[in-house]
Tab-separated table of C-alpha atoms and ligand atoms in Angstrom:
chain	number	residue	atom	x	y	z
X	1	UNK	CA	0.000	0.000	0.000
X	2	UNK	CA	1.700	3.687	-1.184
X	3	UNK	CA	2.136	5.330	1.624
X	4	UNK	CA	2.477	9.246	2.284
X	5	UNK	CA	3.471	11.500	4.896
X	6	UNK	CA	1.469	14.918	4.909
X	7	UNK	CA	1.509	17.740	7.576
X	8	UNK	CA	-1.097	19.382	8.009
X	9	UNK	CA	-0.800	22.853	9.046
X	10	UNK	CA	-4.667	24.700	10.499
X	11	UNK	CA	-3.265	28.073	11.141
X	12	UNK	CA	-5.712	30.762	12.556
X	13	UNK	CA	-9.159	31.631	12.012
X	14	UNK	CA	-11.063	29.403	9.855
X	15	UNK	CA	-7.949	27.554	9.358
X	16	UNK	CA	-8.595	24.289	11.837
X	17	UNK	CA	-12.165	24.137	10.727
X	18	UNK	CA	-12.114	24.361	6.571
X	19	UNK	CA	-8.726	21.970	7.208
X	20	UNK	CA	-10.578	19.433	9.390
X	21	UNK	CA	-13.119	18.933	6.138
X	22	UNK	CA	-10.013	18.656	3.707
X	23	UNK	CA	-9.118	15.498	5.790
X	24	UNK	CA	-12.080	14.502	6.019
X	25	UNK	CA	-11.766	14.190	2.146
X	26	UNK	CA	-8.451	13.025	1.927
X	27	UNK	CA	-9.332	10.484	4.321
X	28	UNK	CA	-12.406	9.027	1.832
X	29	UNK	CA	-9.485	9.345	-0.717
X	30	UNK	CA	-7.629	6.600	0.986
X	31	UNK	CA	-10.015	4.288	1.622
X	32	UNK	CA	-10.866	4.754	-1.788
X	33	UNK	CA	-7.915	4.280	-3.807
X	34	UNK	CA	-5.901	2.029	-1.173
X	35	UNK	CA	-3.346	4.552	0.152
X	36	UNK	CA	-2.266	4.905	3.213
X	37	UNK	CA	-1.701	9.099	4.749
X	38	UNK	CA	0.242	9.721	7.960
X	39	UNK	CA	-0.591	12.732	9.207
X	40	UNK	CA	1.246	15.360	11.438
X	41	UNK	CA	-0.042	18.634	12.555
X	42	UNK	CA	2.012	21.490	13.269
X	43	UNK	CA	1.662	25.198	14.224
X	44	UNK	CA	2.233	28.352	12.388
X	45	UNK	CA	0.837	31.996	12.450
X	46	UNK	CA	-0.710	33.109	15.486
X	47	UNK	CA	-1.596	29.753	16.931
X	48	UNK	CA	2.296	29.145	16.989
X	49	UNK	CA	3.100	32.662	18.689
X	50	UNK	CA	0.254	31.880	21.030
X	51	UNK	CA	2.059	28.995	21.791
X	52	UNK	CA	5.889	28.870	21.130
X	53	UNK	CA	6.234	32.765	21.205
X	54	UNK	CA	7.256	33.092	17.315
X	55	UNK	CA	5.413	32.682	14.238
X	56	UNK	CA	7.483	29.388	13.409
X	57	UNK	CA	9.744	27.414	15.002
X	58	UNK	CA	12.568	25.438	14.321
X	59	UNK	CA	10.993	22.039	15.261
X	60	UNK	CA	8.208	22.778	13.122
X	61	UNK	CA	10.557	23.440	9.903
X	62	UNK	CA	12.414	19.818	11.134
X	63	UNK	CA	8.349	18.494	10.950
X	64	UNK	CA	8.038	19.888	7.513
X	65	UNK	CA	10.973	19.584	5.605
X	66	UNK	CA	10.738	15.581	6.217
X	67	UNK	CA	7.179	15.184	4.360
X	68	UNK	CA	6.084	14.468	1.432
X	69	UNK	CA	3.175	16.924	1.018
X	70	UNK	CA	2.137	19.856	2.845
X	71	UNK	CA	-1.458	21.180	3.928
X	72	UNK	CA	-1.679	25.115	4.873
X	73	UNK	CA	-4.618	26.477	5.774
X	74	UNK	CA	-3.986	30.368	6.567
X	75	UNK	CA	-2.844	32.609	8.934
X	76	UNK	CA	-3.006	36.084	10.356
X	77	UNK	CA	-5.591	38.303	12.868
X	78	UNK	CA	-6.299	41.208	14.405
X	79	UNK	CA	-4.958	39.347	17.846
X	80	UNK	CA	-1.291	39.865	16.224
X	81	UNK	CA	-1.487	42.439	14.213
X	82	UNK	CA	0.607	44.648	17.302
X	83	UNK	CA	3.907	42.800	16.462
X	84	UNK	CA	7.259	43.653	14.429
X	85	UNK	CA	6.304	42.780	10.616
X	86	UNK	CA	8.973	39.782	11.509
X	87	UNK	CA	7.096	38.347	14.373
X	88	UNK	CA	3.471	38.524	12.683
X	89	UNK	CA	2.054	34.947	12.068
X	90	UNK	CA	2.155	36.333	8.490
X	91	UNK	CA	5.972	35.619	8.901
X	92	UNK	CA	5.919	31.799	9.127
X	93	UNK	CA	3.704	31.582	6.334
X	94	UNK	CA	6.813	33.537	4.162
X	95	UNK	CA	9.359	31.314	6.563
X	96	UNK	CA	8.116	28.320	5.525
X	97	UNK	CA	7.612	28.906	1.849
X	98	UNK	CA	11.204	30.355	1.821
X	99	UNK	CA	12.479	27.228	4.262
X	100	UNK	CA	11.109	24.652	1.274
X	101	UNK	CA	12.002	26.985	-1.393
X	102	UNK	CA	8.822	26.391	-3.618
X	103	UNK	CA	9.199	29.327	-5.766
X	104	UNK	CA	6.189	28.551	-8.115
X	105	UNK	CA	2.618	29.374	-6.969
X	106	UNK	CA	0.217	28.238	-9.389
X	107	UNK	CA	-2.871	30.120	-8.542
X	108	UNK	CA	-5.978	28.479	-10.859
X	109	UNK	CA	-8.738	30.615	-11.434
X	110	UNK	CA	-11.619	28.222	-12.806
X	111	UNK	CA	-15.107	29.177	-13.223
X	112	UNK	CA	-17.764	26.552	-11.877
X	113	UNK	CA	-20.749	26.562	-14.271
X	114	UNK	CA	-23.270	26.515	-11.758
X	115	UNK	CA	-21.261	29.454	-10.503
X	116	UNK	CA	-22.137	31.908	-12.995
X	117	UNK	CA	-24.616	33.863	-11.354
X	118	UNK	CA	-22.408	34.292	-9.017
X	119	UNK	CA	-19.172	35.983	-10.662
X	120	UNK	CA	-19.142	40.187	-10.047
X	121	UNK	CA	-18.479	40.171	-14.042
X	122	UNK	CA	-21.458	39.830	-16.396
X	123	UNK	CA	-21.838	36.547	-18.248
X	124	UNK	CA	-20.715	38.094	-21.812
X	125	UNK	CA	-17.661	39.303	-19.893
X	126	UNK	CA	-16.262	36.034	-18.157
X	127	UNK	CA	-17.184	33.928	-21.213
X	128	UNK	CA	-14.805	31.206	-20.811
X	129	UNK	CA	-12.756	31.705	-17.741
X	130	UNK	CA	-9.961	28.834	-17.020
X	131	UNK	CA	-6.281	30.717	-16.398
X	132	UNK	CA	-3.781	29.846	-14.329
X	133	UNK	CA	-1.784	32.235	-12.079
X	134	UNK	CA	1.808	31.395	-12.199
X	135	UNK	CA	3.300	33.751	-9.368
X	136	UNK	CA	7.209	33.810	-7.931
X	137	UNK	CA	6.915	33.296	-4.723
X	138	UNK	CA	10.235	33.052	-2.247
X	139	UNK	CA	11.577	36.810	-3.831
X	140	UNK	CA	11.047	39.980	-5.347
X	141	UNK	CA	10.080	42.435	-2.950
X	142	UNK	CA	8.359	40.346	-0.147
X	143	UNK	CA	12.204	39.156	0.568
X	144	UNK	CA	14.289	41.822	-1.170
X	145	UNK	CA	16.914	43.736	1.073
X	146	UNK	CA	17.484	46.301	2.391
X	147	UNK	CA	14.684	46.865	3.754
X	148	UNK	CA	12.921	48.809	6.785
X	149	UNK	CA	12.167	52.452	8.300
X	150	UNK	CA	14.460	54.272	9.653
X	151	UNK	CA	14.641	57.869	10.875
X	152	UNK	CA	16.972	60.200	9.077
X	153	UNK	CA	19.439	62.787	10.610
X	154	UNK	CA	16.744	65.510	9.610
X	155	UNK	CA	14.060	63.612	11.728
X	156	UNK	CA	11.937	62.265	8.764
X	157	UNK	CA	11.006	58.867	8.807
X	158	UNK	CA	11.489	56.926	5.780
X	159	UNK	CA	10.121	53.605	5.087
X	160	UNK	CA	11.423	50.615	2.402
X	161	UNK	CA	11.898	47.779	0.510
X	162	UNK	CA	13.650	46.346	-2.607
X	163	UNK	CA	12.313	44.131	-5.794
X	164	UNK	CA	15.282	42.590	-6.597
X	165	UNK	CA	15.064	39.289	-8.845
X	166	UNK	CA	18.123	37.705	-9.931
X	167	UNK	CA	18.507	35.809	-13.528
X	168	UNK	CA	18.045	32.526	-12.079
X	169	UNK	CA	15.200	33.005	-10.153
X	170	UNK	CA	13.544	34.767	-12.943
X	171	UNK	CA	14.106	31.771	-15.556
X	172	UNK	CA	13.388	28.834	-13.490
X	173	UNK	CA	9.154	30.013	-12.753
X	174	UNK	CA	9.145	30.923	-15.785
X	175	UNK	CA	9.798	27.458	-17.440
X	176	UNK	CA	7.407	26.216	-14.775
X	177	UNK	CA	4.803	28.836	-16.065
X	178	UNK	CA	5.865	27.314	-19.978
X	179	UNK	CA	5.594	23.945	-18.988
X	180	UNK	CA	2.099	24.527	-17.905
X	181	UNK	CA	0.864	26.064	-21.093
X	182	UNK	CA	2.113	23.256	-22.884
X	183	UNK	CA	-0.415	21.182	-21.927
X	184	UNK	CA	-3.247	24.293	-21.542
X	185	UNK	CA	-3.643	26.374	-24.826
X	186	UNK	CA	0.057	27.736	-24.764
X	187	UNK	CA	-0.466	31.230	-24.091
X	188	UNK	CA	1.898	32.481	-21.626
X	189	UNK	CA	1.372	36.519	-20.323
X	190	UNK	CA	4.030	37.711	-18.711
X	191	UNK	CA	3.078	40.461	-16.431
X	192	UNK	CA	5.333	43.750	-15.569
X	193	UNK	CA	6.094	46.893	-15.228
X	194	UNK	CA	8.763	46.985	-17.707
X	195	UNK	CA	8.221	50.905	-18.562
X	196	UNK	CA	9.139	52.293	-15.446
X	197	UNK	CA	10.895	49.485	-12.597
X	198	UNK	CA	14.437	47.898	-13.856
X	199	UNK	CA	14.006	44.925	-12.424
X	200	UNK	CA	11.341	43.920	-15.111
X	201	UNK	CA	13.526	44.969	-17.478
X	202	UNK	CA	16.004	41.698	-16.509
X	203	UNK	CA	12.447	40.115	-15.705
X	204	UNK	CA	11.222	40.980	-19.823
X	205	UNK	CA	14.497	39.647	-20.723
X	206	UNK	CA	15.319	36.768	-18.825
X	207	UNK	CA	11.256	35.533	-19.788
X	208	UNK	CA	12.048	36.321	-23.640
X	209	UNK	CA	15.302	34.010	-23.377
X	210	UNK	CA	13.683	31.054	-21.752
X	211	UNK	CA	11.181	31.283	-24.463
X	212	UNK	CA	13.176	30.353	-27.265
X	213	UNK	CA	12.629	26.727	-25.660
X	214	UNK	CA	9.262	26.997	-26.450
X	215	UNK	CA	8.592	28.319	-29.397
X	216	UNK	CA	4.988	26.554	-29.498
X	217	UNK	CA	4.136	28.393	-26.687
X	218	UNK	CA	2.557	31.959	-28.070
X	219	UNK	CA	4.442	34.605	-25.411
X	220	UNK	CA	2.733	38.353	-24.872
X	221	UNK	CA	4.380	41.038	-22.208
X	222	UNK	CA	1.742	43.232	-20.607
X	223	UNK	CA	2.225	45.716	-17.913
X	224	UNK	CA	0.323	45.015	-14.487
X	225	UNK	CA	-1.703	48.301	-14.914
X	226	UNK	CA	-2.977	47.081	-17.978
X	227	UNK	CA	-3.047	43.460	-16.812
X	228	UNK	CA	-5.662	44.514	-14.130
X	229	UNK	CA	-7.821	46.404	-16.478
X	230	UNK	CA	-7.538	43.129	-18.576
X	231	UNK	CA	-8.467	40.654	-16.141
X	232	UNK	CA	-12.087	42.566	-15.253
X	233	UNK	CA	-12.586	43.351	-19.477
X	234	UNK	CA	-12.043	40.028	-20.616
X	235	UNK	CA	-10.656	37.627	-18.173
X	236	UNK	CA	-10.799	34.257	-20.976
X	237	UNK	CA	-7.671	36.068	-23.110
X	238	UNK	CA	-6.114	34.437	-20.510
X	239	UNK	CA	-4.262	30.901	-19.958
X	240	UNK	CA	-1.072	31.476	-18.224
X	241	UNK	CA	-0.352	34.655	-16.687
X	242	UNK	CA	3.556	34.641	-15.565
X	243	UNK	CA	4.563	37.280	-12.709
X	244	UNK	CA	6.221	38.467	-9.501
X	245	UNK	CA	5.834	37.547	-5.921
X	246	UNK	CA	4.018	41.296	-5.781
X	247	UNK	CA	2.246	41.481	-8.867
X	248	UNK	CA	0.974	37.992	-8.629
X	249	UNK	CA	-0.377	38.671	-4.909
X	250	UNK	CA	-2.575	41.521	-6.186
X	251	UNK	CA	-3.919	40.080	-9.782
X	252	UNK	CA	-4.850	36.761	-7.887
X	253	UNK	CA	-7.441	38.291	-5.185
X	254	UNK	CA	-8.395	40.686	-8.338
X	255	UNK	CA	-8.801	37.515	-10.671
X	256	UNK	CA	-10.817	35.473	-7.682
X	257	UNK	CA	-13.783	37.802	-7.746
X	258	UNK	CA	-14.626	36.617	-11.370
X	259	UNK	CA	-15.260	32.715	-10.303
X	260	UNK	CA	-17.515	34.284	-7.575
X	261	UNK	CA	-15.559	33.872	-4.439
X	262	UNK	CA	-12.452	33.671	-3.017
X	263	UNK	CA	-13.832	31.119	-1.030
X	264	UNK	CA	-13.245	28.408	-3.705
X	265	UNK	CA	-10.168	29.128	-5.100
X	266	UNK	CA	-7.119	26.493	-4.184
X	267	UNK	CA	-3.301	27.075	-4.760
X	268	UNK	CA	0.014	25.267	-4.848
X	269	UNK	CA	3.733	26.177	-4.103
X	270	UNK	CA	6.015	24.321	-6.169
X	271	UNK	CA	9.484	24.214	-7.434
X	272	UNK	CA	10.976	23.460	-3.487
X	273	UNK	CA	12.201	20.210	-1.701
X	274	UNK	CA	8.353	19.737	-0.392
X	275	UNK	CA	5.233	21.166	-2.114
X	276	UNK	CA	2.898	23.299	-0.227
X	277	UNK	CA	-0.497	23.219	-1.156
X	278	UNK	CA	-2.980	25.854	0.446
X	279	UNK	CA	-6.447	27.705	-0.307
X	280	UNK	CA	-5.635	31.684	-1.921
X	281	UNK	CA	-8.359	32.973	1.002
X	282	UNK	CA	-7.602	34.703	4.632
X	283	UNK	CA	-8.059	33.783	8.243
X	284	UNK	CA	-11.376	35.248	8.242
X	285	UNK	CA	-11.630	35.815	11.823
X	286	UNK	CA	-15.282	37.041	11.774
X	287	UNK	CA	-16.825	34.193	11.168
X	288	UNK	CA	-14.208	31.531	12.727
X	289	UNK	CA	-15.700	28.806	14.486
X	290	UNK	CA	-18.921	29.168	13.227
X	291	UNK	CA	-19.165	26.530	10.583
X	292	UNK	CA	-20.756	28.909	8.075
X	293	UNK	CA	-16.509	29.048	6.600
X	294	UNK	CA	-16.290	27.703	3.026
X	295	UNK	CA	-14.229	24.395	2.805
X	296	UNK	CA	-14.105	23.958	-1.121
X	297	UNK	CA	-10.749	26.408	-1.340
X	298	UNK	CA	-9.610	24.404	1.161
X	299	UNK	CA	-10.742	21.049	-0.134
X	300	UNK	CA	-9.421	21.870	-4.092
X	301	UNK	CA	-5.759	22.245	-2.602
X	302	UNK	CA	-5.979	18.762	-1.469
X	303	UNK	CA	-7.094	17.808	-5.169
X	304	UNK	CA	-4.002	20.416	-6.067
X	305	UNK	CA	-1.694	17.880	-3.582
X	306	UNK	CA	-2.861	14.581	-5.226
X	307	UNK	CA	-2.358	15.840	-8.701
X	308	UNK	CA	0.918	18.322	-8.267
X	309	UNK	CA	2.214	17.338	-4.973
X	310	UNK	CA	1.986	13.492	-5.046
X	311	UNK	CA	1.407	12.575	-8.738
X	312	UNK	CA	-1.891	10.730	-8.425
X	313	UNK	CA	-4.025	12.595	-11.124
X	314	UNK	CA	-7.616	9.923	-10.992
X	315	UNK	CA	-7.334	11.122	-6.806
X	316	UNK	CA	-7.776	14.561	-7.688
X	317	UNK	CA	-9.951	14.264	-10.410
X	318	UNK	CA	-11.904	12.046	-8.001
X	319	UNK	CA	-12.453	15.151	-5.655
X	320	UNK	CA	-12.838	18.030	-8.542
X	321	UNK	CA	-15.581	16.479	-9.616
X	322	UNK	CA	-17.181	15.724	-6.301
X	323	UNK	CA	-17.321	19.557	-5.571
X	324	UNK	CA	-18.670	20.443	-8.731
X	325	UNK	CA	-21.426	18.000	-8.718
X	326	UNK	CA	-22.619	19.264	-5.194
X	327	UNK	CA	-22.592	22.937	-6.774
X	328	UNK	CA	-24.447	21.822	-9.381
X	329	UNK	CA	-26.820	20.398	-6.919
X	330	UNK	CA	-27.298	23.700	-5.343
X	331	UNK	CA	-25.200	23.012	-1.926
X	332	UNK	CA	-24.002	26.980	-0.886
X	333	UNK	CA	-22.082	28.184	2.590
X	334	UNK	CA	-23.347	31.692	2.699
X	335	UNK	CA	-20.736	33.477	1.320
X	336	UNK	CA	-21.650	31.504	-2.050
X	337	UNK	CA	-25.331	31.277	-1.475
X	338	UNK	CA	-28.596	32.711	-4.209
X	339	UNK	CA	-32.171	32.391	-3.212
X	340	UNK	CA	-33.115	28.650	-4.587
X	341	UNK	CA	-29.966	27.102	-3.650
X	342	UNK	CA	-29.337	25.144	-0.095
X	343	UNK	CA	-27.626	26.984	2.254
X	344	UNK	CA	-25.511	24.506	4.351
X	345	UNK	CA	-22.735	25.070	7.131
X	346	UNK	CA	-19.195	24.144	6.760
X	347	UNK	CA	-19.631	20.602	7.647
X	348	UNK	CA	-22.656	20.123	5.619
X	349	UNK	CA	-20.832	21.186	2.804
X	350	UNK	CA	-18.276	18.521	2.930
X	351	UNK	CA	-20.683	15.778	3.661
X	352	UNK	CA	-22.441	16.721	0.284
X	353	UNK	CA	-19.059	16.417	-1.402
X	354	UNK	CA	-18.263	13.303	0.435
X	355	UNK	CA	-22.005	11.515	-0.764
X	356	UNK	CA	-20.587	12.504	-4.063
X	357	UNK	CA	-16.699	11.574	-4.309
X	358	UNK	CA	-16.305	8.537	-7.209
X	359	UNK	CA	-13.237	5.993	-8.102
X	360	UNK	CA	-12.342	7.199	-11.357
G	401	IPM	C1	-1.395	35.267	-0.187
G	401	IPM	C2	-1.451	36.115	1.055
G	401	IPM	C3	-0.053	36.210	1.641
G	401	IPM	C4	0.823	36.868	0.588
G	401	IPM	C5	0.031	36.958	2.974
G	401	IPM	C6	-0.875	36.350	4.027
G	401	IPM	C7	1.443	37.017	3.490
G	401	IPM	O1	-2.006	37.351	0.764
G	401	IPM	O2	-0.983	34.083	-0.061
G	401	IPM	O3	-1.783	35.740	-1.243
G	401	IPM	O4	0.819	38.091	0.451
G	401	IPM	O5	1.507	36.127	-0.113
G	402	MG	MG1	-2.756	37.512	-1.242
């Protein structure tokens, strides 16, 4: 029997309960299919400072660097919001993507059918919406140095950071990002700001050069102003948008709101000795512990694991099609919910996917 080791990491918020449901699936997974999943929890963000007195600790990186897949929910809340920038829980998140070096996060942005009603673009706008987000994710300005605020001799304060990207780092997402579109409809965008920053001008070239590889693969440069006017006029001109760490943050939330919610949108960090796998949403701290929390974000990055982390494609399938079966059968949390549908709680939600999860 294959056997895997996952950790499993709930975070704050929402975290423990969405992440719960995910195992819940992964569990009907194994049964399923015959594998066998040990799982170990750890804790990071606020639930870790609560505990250990810093946002990740060293134990914890030991824990994760030794599996074979991970599971992040999210982290972050007004609770911590009082520390340093280094001691947030927002911190281990960016410790632990940096500690397995996964510098690819794929970001998917599918469109449900069932969902339509429910996208903030009209129907003739989102047409036929299935990109992928392919951001950098362990540099650029999130890492860059220096960086800080200091006070000046004159009194002012002055605040900073860097985008730096260096060749390498530049041309190994982007073959990631080319590799995708080879089996999508090879159209890579590669997003920048090459009119004003310098660093996209390496970024422009360093993208151009690892396209002669791949000259199937139809390449376009667009600058991230334009990018984000693109995305809300007519999001299906897209199949693989490359970009930074920065960029990529902002374009994903703004790309969410088309499928409807950012409730239901999964993601995966790739490229590093251990794959993260983790939904694009927040902690949402209003409405933690309520089981009224969407779990499909949550439950699609386990489908992302099977199929990206761990290489077993009919597993994911097996779950993809689960949660778009009980969409089409009207099951909503509230965030998702239209008059007609059935308005069901966390855990009601992933017993409707459950009733529906097939061997492929
Ligand atoms: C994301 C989040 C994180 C980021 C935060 C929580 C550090 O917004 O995964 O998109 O900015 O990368
Ligand atoms: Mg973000």
């Amino acid at each position: 029997m294959p056997e895997f080791s996952i950790t499993m990491m709930p975070g704050d918020g929402i975290g423990p309960e969405i992440l719960s449901q995910a195992k819940r699936v992964i569990d009907r997974i194994a049964k399923l299919y015959k594998h066998k999943f040990n799982y170990t929890t750890v804790y990071i963000g606020g639930c870790s400072i609560d505990r250990f007195g810093e946002p990740l600790t060293e134990e914890t990186t030991k824990t994760i660097l030794a599996s074979d897949a991970l599971l992040f929910s999210s982290v972050g809340g007004e609770k911590w919001n009082y520390l340093p920038q280094n001691r947030r829980p927002e911190a281990g998140l960016l410790g632990i993507r940096k500690a397995i070096g996964g510098y690819a996060n794929l970001r998917p942005v599918k469109l449900f059918p069932s969902m339509k009603s429910f996208s903030t673009l009209k129907d003739s706008v989102i047409k036929n919406l299935d990109m992928i987000i392919v951001r950098e994710l362990v540099s650029g300005i999130y890492f860059g140095e220096p960086r800080g605020v200091v006070t000046l001799p004159n009194g002012v304060r002055k605040g900073f950071n860097t985008m730096s990207y260096k060749d390498y780092e530049i041309e190994r997402v982007a073959k990631i990002a080319f590799d995708l579109a080879m089996h999508r409809e090879r159209k890579v965008v590669s997003v920048d700001k090459a009119n004003v920053l310098d660093v996209s001008t390496l970024w422009r070239e360093v993208v151009n050069e690892v396209h002669k590889n791949y000259q199937d693969v139809e390449l376009t440069h667009m600058y991230v102003d334009n990018a984000a006017m693109q995305i809300v006029r007519d999001p299906s001109q897209f199949d693989v948008i490359l970009t930074c760490n920065l960029f990529g943050d902002i374009l994903s939330d703004e790309a969410s709101m088309a499928t409807g919610s950012l409730g239901m949108l999964p993601s995966a960090a790739v490229g590093g000795d251990v794959d993260m796998f983790e939904p694009v949403h927040g902690t949402a701290p209003d409405i933690a512990g309520m089981n009224t929390a969407n779990p499909i974000a949550q439950i699609l990055s386990a489908a992302m694991m099977f199929r990206y982390g761990l290489n077993l494609h009919r597993e994911a399938n097996s779950i993809e099609k689960a949660v778009e079966s009980t969409l089409n059968d009207g099951y909503r949390t509230p965030d998702i919910f239209k008059e007609g549908n059935q308005k069901v709680g966390t855990e009601q939600m992933c017993d409707a996917i459950l009733e529906r999860i097939r061997c492929e």
